[in-house]
Short mmCIF file of C-alpha atoms in Angstrom, two decimals:
data_model
loop_
_atom_site.label_atom_id
_atom_site.label_comp_id
_atom_site.label_asym_id
_atom_site.label_seq_id
_atom_site.Cartn_x
_atom_site.Cartn_y
_atom_site.Cartn_z
CA MET A 1 -0.38 0.08 -0.02
CA ILE A 2 1.59 3.52 -1.11
CA TYR A 3 1.13 6.36 1.32
CA PHE A 4 1.31 10.09 0.52
CA SER A 5 0.68 12.52 3.02
CA TRP A 6 1.55 15.26 5.22
CA GLY A 7 2.68 13.20 7.46
CA LEU A 8 6.18 12.80 5.48
CA PHE A 9 7.28 16.29 6.75
CA VAL A 10 7.98 14.18 10.24
CA PRO A 11 11.12 12.02 8.43
CA VAL A 12 11.66 14.38 6.41
CA LEU A 13 12.74 17.32 9.54
CA PHE A 14 13.91 14.52 11.56
CA SER A 15 16.45 13.26 8.82
CA LEU A 16 17.44 16.92 8.60
CA LEU A 17 18.26 16.75 12.10
CA TYR A 18 20.28 14.03 12.00
CA GLY A 19 21.86 15.32 9.26
CA ILE A 20 22.94 18.39 11.13
CA THR A 21 23.50 16.72 14.16
CA GLY A 22 25.39 14.24 12.49
CA TYR A 23 28.13 16.00 10.36
CA ARG A 24 28.94 18.01 13.34
CA ALA A 25 29.47 15.06 15.53
CA MET A 26 31.74 13.17 12.43
CA ARG A 27 33.96 16.96 12.29
CA ALA A 28 34.68 16.09 16.43
CA LEU A 29 35.08 12.71 15.62
CA GLY A 30 38.15 13.56 13.20
CA TYR A 31 36.95 13.61 9.66
CA THR A 32 37.69 16.62 7.36
CA GLN A 33 34.78 18.19 5.67
CA LYS A 34 34.96 20.04 2.76
CA GLY A 35 32.10 20.17 1.24
CA GLY A 36 29.90 22.64 2.89
CA VAL A 37 26.12 22.82 2.47
CA THR A 38 27.13 19.86 0.08
CA GLU A 39 28.52 17.83 2.06
CA ARG A 40 25.34 18.26 4.25
CA ILE A 41 23.30 17.19 2.28
CA TRP A 42 25.30 14.21 0.60
CA MET A 43 25.18 12.95 4.42
CA THR A 44 21.45 12.81 5.14
CA LEU A 45 20.14 12.47 1.26
CA PRO A 46 20.39 8.41 2.02
CA VAL A 47 19.40 7.86 5.33
CA LEU A 48 16.55 10.70 4.12
CA LEU A 49 15.08 8.51 1.12
CA LEU A 50 15.49 5.68 2.79
CA LEU A 51 13.26 5.98 5.53
CA THR A 52 10.97 8.43 3.98
CA LEU A 53 10.49 5.64 1.30
CA TRP A 54 10.35 2.78 3.77
CA CYS A 55 7.11 5.22 5.41
CA ILE A 56 5.90 5.87 1.71
CA CYS A 57 6.00 1.65 1.22
CA ASN A 58 6.09 -1.15 3.87
CA PHE A 59 9.21 -2.78 2.66
CA PRO A 60 10.60 -5.42 5.23
CA ILE A 61 12.52 -3.98 8.04
CA PRO A 62 15.81 -6.42 7.64
CA LEU A 63 15.73 -5.34 4.00
CA LEU A 64 15.78 -1.27 5.30
CA TYR A 65 18.11 -1.92 8.60
CA GLY A 66 20.74 -3.76 6.32
CA LEU A 67 20.50 -0.63 2.98
CA VAL A 68 21.38 2.33 5.70
CA PHE A 69 24.09 -0.31 6.44
CA ALA A 70 25.53 0.03 3.65
CA GLY A 71 25.23 3.43 3.03
CA LYS A 72 26.65 4.20 5.81
CA ILE A 73 29.67 1.89 4.95
CA PHE A 74 29.99 3.82 1.74
CA ARG A 75 30.00 6.99 3.09
CA LEU A 76 32.39 6.69 4.79
CA PHE A 77 34.68 4.79 3.53
CA GLN A 78 35.28 8.32 1.54
CA LYS A 79 36.93 9.87 4.58
CA GLY A 80 40.61 8.90 4.63
CA ILE A 81 40.28 8.62 8.10
CA LYS A 82 41.51 4.97 9.92
CA ARG A 83 39.69 2.34 8.73
CA ASN A 84 39.17 0.49 12.44
CA MET A 85 37.44 4.01 13.53
CA GLU A 86 34.92 3.46 10.83
CA PHE A 87 34.18 0.08 11.59
CA PHE A 88 33.46 1.00 14.80
CA ILE A 89 31.80 4.03 15.12
CA VAL A 90 29.52 2.40 11.95
CA ASN A 91 28.40 -0.47 14.33
CA LEU A 92 28.84 0.83 17.00
CA THR A 93 25.65 4.00 15.48
CA HIS A 94 24.06 1.90 13.68
CA LEU A 95 22.91 -0.89 16.31
CA MET A 96 22.03 1.82 19.16
CA THR A 97 19.87 2.43 16.79
CA MET A 98 18.50 -0.76 15.18
CA ALA A 99 18.04 -1.25 19.14
CA LEU A 100 15.96 1.02 19.85
CA HIS A 101 14.12 1.31 16.84
CA LEU A 102 12.99 -2.54 17.71
CA ILE A 103 12.16 -1.74 21.56
CA LEU A 104 10.26 0.76 19.72
CA ILE A 105 8.03 -1.22 17.74
CA GLY A 106 7.94 -4.27 20.33
CA VAL A 107 6.80 -1.91 23.24
CA ILE A 108 3.69 -0.09 20.86
CA ALA A 109 2.94 -3.92 20.10
CA LEU A 110 2.59 -5.12 23.24
CA ILE A 111 0.92 -1.54 24.58
CA MET A 112 -1.64 -2.56 21.24
CA GLU A 113 -2.95 -5.30 21.35
CA ALA A 114 -1.37 -5.83 17.43
CA THR A 115 1.85 -7.99 15.44
CA MET A 116 4.43 -6.32 14.57
CA LYS A 117 3.37 -7.19 11.04
CA GLU A 118 0.05 -5.25 12.01
CA LEU A 119 1.15 -2.64 13.18
CA LEU A 120 4.29 -2.09 10.86
CA GLN A 121 1.51 -1.85 8.30
CA GLN A 122 0.53 1.62 9.29
CA PRO A 123 2.34 4.84 7.85
CA PHE A 124 1.31 6.43 11.39
CA TRP A 125 3.32 4.16 12.84
CA ARG A 126 6.37 3.31 11.08
CA ILE A 127 6.56 7.56 10.71
CA SER A 128 6.16 7.89 14.41
CA THR A 129 8.96 5.24 15.15
CA CYS A 130 10.98 6.83 12.70
CA GLY A 131 10.63 10.32 13.68
CA VAL A 132 11.14 9.23 17.60
CA THR A 133 13.95 7.12 16.58
CA LEU A 134 16.17 10.49 14.58
CA ALA A 135 15.22 13.01 17.15
CA VAL A 136 17.55 10.24 19.62
CA ASP A 137 19.85 9.79 17.36
CA SER A 138 20.16 13.66 16.52
CA LEU A 139 20.14 14.37 20.73
CA VAL A 140 23.04 11.80 21.37
CA PHE A 141 24.70 13.08 18.01
CA SER A 142 24.59 16.87 19.36
CA LEU A 143 26.49 15.42 22.56
CA VAL A 144 29.26 13.93 20.57
CA PRO A 145 31.18 17.23 20.71
CA ARG A 146 30.97 17.96 24.49
CA LEU A 147 32.68 14.87 25.46
CA LYS A 148 36.25 15.79 25.08
CA THR A 149 37.97 12.28 26.72
CA PRO A 150 36.00 9.96 25.05
CA LEU A 151 36.42 11.85 21.86
CA GLY A 152 40.13 11.50 22.27
CA ILE A 153 39.93 7.78 22.85
CA ILE A 154 38.37 6.63 19.84
CA LYS A 155 40.55 8.68 17.91
CA THR A 156 44.18 7.49 19.28
CA ARG A 157 42.94 4.30 20.94
CA SER A 158 40.73 2.66 17.79
CA ASP A 159 44.12 0.54 16.61
CA SER A 160 44.34 -0.85 19.60
CA GLU A 161 45.20 -4.95 20.49
CA GLU A 162 41.95 -4.24 23.32
CA ILE A 163 39.04 -2.35 21.12
CA LYS A 164 39.35 -6.16 18.69
CA PRO A 165 38.14 -8.14 20.95
CA PHE A 166 34.27 -5.63 21.03
CA MET A 167 35.08 -5.16 17.15
CA THR A 168 33.65 -8.80 16.73
CA PHE A 169 30.57 -8.06 18.94
CA LEU A 170 29.95 -5.55 17.53
CA TRP A 171 29.03 -7.21 14.39
CA PHE A 172 28.35 -10.42 15.92
CA ALA A 173 25.45 -7.55 17.84
CA ASN A 174 24.48 -6.04 14.48
CA PHE A 175 24.13 -9.86 13.03
CA SER A 176 21.90 -11.10 15.28
CA LEU A 177 19.61 -7.92 15.86
CA MET A 178 19.18 -8.19 11.97
CA ILE A 179 18.10 -11.74 12.22
CA ASP A 180 15.73 -10.70 14.88
CA SER A 181 14.20 -8.02 13.07
CA ILE A 182 13.17 -10.59 10.46
CA LEU A 183 10.33 -11.31 13.39
CA CYS A 184 8.34 -7.93 12.93
CA LEU A 185 7.40 -9.83 9.35
CA SER A 186 6.02 -12.27 11.36
CA GLY A 187 2.45 -12.49 11.18
CA ASN A 188 2.22 -14.74 13.98
CA SER A 189 -1.06 -14.04 17.04
CA TRP A 190 1.21 -15.06 19.91
CA LYS A 191 1.06 -12.08 21.82
CA LEU A 192 4.62 -12.58 24.13
CA LEU A 193 6.27 -12.44 20.39
CA PRO A 194 6.92 -8.66 21.51
CA LEU A 195 7.54 -9.24 24.76
CA PHE A 196 10.71 -11.68 22.97
CA LEU A 197 11.91 -9.62 20.64
CA VAL A 198 11.91 -6.42 23.42
CA GLY A 199 13.70 -8.43 25.86
CA SER A 200 15.98 -10.20 23.82
CA THR A 201 16.98 -6.37 22.04
CA LEU A 202 17.28 -5.29 26.17
CA LEU A 203 19.74 -8.57 26.74
CA LEU A 204 21.82 -7.45 23.99
CA GLU A 205 21.82 -3.79 25.07
CA PHE A 206 23.08 -4.89 28.37
CA TYR A 207 25.92 -6.95 27.35
CA LEU A 208 26.64 -4.40 24.94
CA VAL A 209 26.92 -0.92 28.41
CA GLY A 210 28.82 -3.27 30.41
CA PHE A 211 31.50 -4.19 27.68
CA LEU A 212 31.83 -0.74 26.53
CA ARG A 213 31.78 0.25 30.57
CA HIS A 214 34.90 -2.33 30.55
CA LEU A 215 36.72 -1.33 27.34
CA TYR A 216 36.44 2.46 28.23
CA SER A 217 37.68 1.48 31.70
CA ILE A 218 40.79 -0.36 30.19
CA LEU A 219 40.81 2.88 27.34
CA SER A 220 41.20 5.48 29.29
CA VAL A 221 43.57 4.61 31.31
CA GLN A 222 45.48 4.19 29.22
CA TYR A 223 44.59 7.05 26.89
CA LEU A 224 45.00 9.68 29.79
CA GLU A 225 48.65 8.17 31.19
CA GLU A 226 49.54 8.88 27.31
CA GLU A 227 47.54 12.24 27.83
CA HIS A 228 50.28 12.95 30.73
CA TYR A 229 52.93 11.79 28.83
CA HIS A 230 52.45 14.28 26.25
CA LEU A 231 51.57 17.54 28.43
CA GLN A 232 54.82 16.55 30.94
CA ARG A 233 56.90 16.38 27.15
CA GLU A 234 54.96 19.93 25.88
CA LEU A 235 56.19 21.48 29.09
CA GLU A 236 59.47 20.38 29.17
CA HIS A 237 59.75 21.58 25.73
CA GLN A 238 58.42 25.23 27.37
CA ASP A 239 60.35 25.11 30.15
CA ARG A 240 63.75 24.35 27.79
CA SER A 241 61.77 27.76 25.49
CA ALA A 242 61.98 29.70 28.38
CA SER A 243 65.42 28.70 29.87
CA GLU A 244 66.51 29.68 26.11
CA LEU A 245 64.77 32.83 26.35
CA ARG A 246 66.36 33.61 29.61
CA ASN A 247 69.43 33.32 28.54
CA LYS A 248 68.83 34.66 25.19
CA THR A 249 67.52 38.09 28.04
CA ALA A 250 70.62 37.05 30.12
CA MET A 251 73.70 37.32 27.54
CA GLU A 252 74.77 40.20 25.60
CA PRO A 253 75.10 38.33 22.08
CA MET A 254 78.07 40.77 20.72
CA THR A 255 80.91 39.76 23.94
CA GLY A 256 78.81 37.04 24.77
CA ILE A 257 78.76 37.73 28.43
CA PHE A 258 75.96 39.59 30.90
CA SER A 259 73.74 41.56 29.79
CA ARG A 260 73.18 45.08 32.60
CA ARG A 261 69.29 43.20 32.60
CA TYR A 262 71.31 40.46 34.54
CA ILE A 263 73.84 41.59 36.64
CA LEU A 264 71.32 44.85 37.76
CA GLU A 265 68.69 41.27 38.70
CA GLN A 266 71.32 39.16 40.32
CA ALA A 267 72.85 42.71 42.41
CA GLU A 268 68.84 43.52 43.82
CA ARG A 269 69.45 39.48 44.75
CA LEU A 270 71.86 39.80 47.06
CA LEU A 271 70.33 43.29 48.59
CA LYS A 272 67.64 42.02 49.14
CA ASN A 273 69.03 39.12 51.01
CA ARG A 274 71.64 41.64 52.57
CA GLU A 275 74.70 40.05 51.45
CA ARG A 276 77.55 42.14 51.24
CA PHE A 277 79.54 42.12 47.49
CA SER A 278 81.17 45.15 45.38
CA VAL A 279 80.55 46.44 42.37
CA VAL A 280 83.26 47.32 39.51
CA TYR A 281 81.91 50.33 36.74
CA ILE A 282 84.46 49.97 33.70
CA ASP A 283 84.97 52.13 31.54
CA MET A 284 87.71 51.45 28.52
CA ASP A 285 90.37 53.68 27.38
CA HIS A 286 91.51 54.18 23.68
CA LEU A 287 87.89 52.51 21.64
CA LYS A 288 86.87 55.70 20.34
CA GLN A 289 90.06 56.27 18.45
CA ILE A 290 90.17 52.21 17.07
CA ASN A 291 86.83 53.13 15.86
CA ASP A 292 88.32 56.26 13.93
CA GLN A 293 90.76 55.29 12.52
CA GLU A 294 90.63 50.90 11.86
CA GLY A 295 86.49 51.42 11.63
CA HIS A 296 83.95 49.31 14.05
CA ASP A 297 84.55 45.91 12.91
CA ALA A 298 87.95 46.33 14.85
CA GLY A 299 86.42 47.64 17.68
CA ASP A 300 84.01 45.62 17.95
CA LEU A 301 86.61 42.59 18.09
CA TYR A 302 88.89 44.93 20.64
CA LEU A 303 85.64 44.49 22.76
CA ILE A 304 85.45 40.90 22.04
CA ARG A 305 89.15 40.29 22.90
CA PHE A 306 88.40 42.53 26.36
CA ALA A 307 85.47 40.86 27.73
CA ARG A 308 87.30 36.97 26.72
CA GLU A 309 90.52 38.19 28.75
CA PHE A 310 89.06 40.29 31.32
CA SER A 311 86.70 37.28 32.17
CA ALA A 312 89.66 34.71 32.40
CA CYS A 313 90.44 36.24 35.22
CA LEU A 314 87.27 36.60 37.61
CA ARG A 315 86.09 33.92 39.92
CA ALA A 316 83.43 31.52 38.64
CA THR A 317 80.88 33.34 40.71
CA ASP A 318 81.84 36.71 39.80
CA ILE A 319 79.20 38.02 37.05
CA PHE A 320 80.64 39.99 34.33
CA ALA A 321 78.54 42.08 32.19
CA ARG A 322 78.66 44.34 29.31
CA ILE A 323 76.16 48.04 30.57
CA GLY A 324 76.55 49.18 26.81
CA GLY A 325 79.23 50.72 24.63
CA ASP A 326 82.89 50.70 26.51
CA GLU A 327 81.16 50.17 29.71
CA PHE A 328 81.32 47.28 31.91
CA ALA A 329 80.54 46.35 35.23
CA VAL A 330 81.34 43.60 37.73
CA LEU A 331 79.16 41.59 40.19
CA LEU A 332 81.75 40.50 43.29
CA PRO A 333 79.73 39.04 45.99
CA GLY A 334 81.03 38.79 49.27
CA CYS A 335 83.83 40.73 48.49
CA MET A 336 85.17 43.97 50.20
CA PRO A 337 86.30 47.23 48.91
CA GLU A 338 90.12 46.42 49.36
CA ARG A 339 90.38 43.12 48.25
CA ALA A 340 87.87 44.52 44.81
CA MET A 341 90.40 47.40 44.74
CA GLN A 342 93.37 44.93 44.26
CA ARG A 343 92.01 42.06 41.99
CA LEU A 344 91.04 45.11 40.18
CA GLU A 345 94.90 46.28 40.00
CA GLY A 346 95.99 43.41 39.68
CA ILE A 347 93.80 42.25 36.49
CA ARG A 348 94.36 46.32 35.47
CA ARG A 349 98.78 44.84 35.34
CA HIS A 350 98.07 41.99 33.43
CA LEU A 351 95.60 43.11 30.33
CA ALA A 352 97.75 46.14 30.31
CA GLY A 353 101.42 45.07 30.05
CA ASP A 354 101.28 40.84 29.92
CA LEU A 355 98.53 41.08 26.45
CA GLU A 356 99.06 42.27 22.74
CA PRO A 357 97.40 44.51 21.78
CA PRO A 358 97.10 46.00 25.32
CA PHE A 359 93.96 46.56 27.03
CA SER A 360 93.51 49.97 28.96
CA PHE A 361 90.68 51.03 31.89
CA SER A 362 89.19 53.31 34.55
CA TYR A 363 87.84 51.34 37.28
CA GLY A 364 85.13 52.40 40.67
CA ILE A 365 84.48 50.39 43.05
CA ALA A 366 81.57 50.94 45.55
CA THR A 367 79.73 48.33 48.02
CA PHE A 368 77.37 46.75 49.51
CA PRO A 369 76.52 48.12 52.49
CA GLU A 370 78.30 50.89 52.25
CA LYS A 371 78.57 50.99 56.28
CA ALA A 372 78.05 48.71 58.76
CA GLU A 373 75.08 50.53 59.92
CA GLU A 374 73.77 52.00 57.01
CA ASP A 375 72.44 49.52 54.47
CA GLY A 376 69.26 51.63 53.04
CA ASP A 377 70.92 51.83 49.91
CA SER A 378 69.72 51.33 46.18
CA VAL A 379 71.13 48.87 43.48
CA GLU A 380 70.64 51.81 41.27
CA MET A 381 72.91 54.22 44.34
CA VAL A 382 75.46 51.30 44.49
CA PHE A 383 76.02 51.76 40.46
CA ARG A 384 75.81 55.03 40.74
CA ARG A 385 78.78 55.36 43.67
CA ALA A 386 80.46 53.28 41.49
CA ASP A 387 80.02 55.19 38.41
CA LEU A 388 81.25 58.35 39.70
CA ALA A 389 84.58 56.94 41.53
CA MET A 390 85.40 55.08 37.88
CA TYR A 391 85.75 59.30 36.83
CA GLN A 392 87.20 59.60 38.81
CA ASP A 393 89.58 57.19 38.50
CA LYS A 394 89.90 58.40 34.91
CA GLN A 395 90.52 62.38 35.59
CA THR A 396 92.78 60.88 38.02
CA ARG A 397 95.08 58.80 35.20
CA THR A 398 94.35 61.03 32.74
CA ARG A 399 96.17 64.31 34.88
#
């Protein structure tokens, strides 16, 4: 019997809703969607045509299930993701859809006290069961993008050994429900036949849910361990990047010694901890003449050699930094003014007398705290005192 009426809009509308939510769910599962509206229509059209055709003319329900299953396989095999993942999605979603549809048919037949064959001969019930099934499937699909951890497990663990027995069970369960759907074609008036169909389907769903929970508990542990490993690797990478960035800001690029910012930070740390230290402010002599006579490249090489030779005369705990231009500074932790002056005089004699070409520089020393009973200095004040002392040394040496 052919049926045409406004009621056919029910499977059409719910098929469109099913297609829209299914499209979003597939994107969340990692399917590449390139066709926009065309892609969505292509996803919706097979289900829409098959269900609408079934509502128009009552062809055997096992054939309907088989055609829908074949359509899903054909469509998903064009997507280019893992085949195991495709089979998992197709089998699981088709199994849940069939089970819900058969349970609806069986329950309604029990309530109406009619055979399932008689029930499906009425277009109203075919349309109603299709509409409810598609509505529930659409609701489930709409929730898929929010399930972050299960999505991650499906994407990353679909090839694992643990999922293979479950895949075998899904194939068996789908085949079993298609066989059970033949009962809907029976004209047997036995009133318990719908109850048998509902009971067997619910039992199968019970085992399915139990199997899923057990599989999920296993795969989620593996997934979370992998996520923890990847997160740990990412944090290590970020730490290395941050360390490299700190090193770049701590080092002066041309000479390879510390930067002005770094030496100020270290001096601030010592000052806050009330640790004694001395600061030596250094100004090189004759750099301007080298730049003017031999060029800036020669001046840069002069600075680089000076930084290398001066660094070789320092302790491992000393911090040597370029302040800018031909000005340098040395932070001497725990070194008092008298000892700092002895060391700087020795370094100056060595650089001026033992090297060729010789290096000449002026320096000034400031100490924190300046007096034992006074500790109200700031880093800027200490460096300012060292700078002033350096100018006094330069004026004395140039007279």
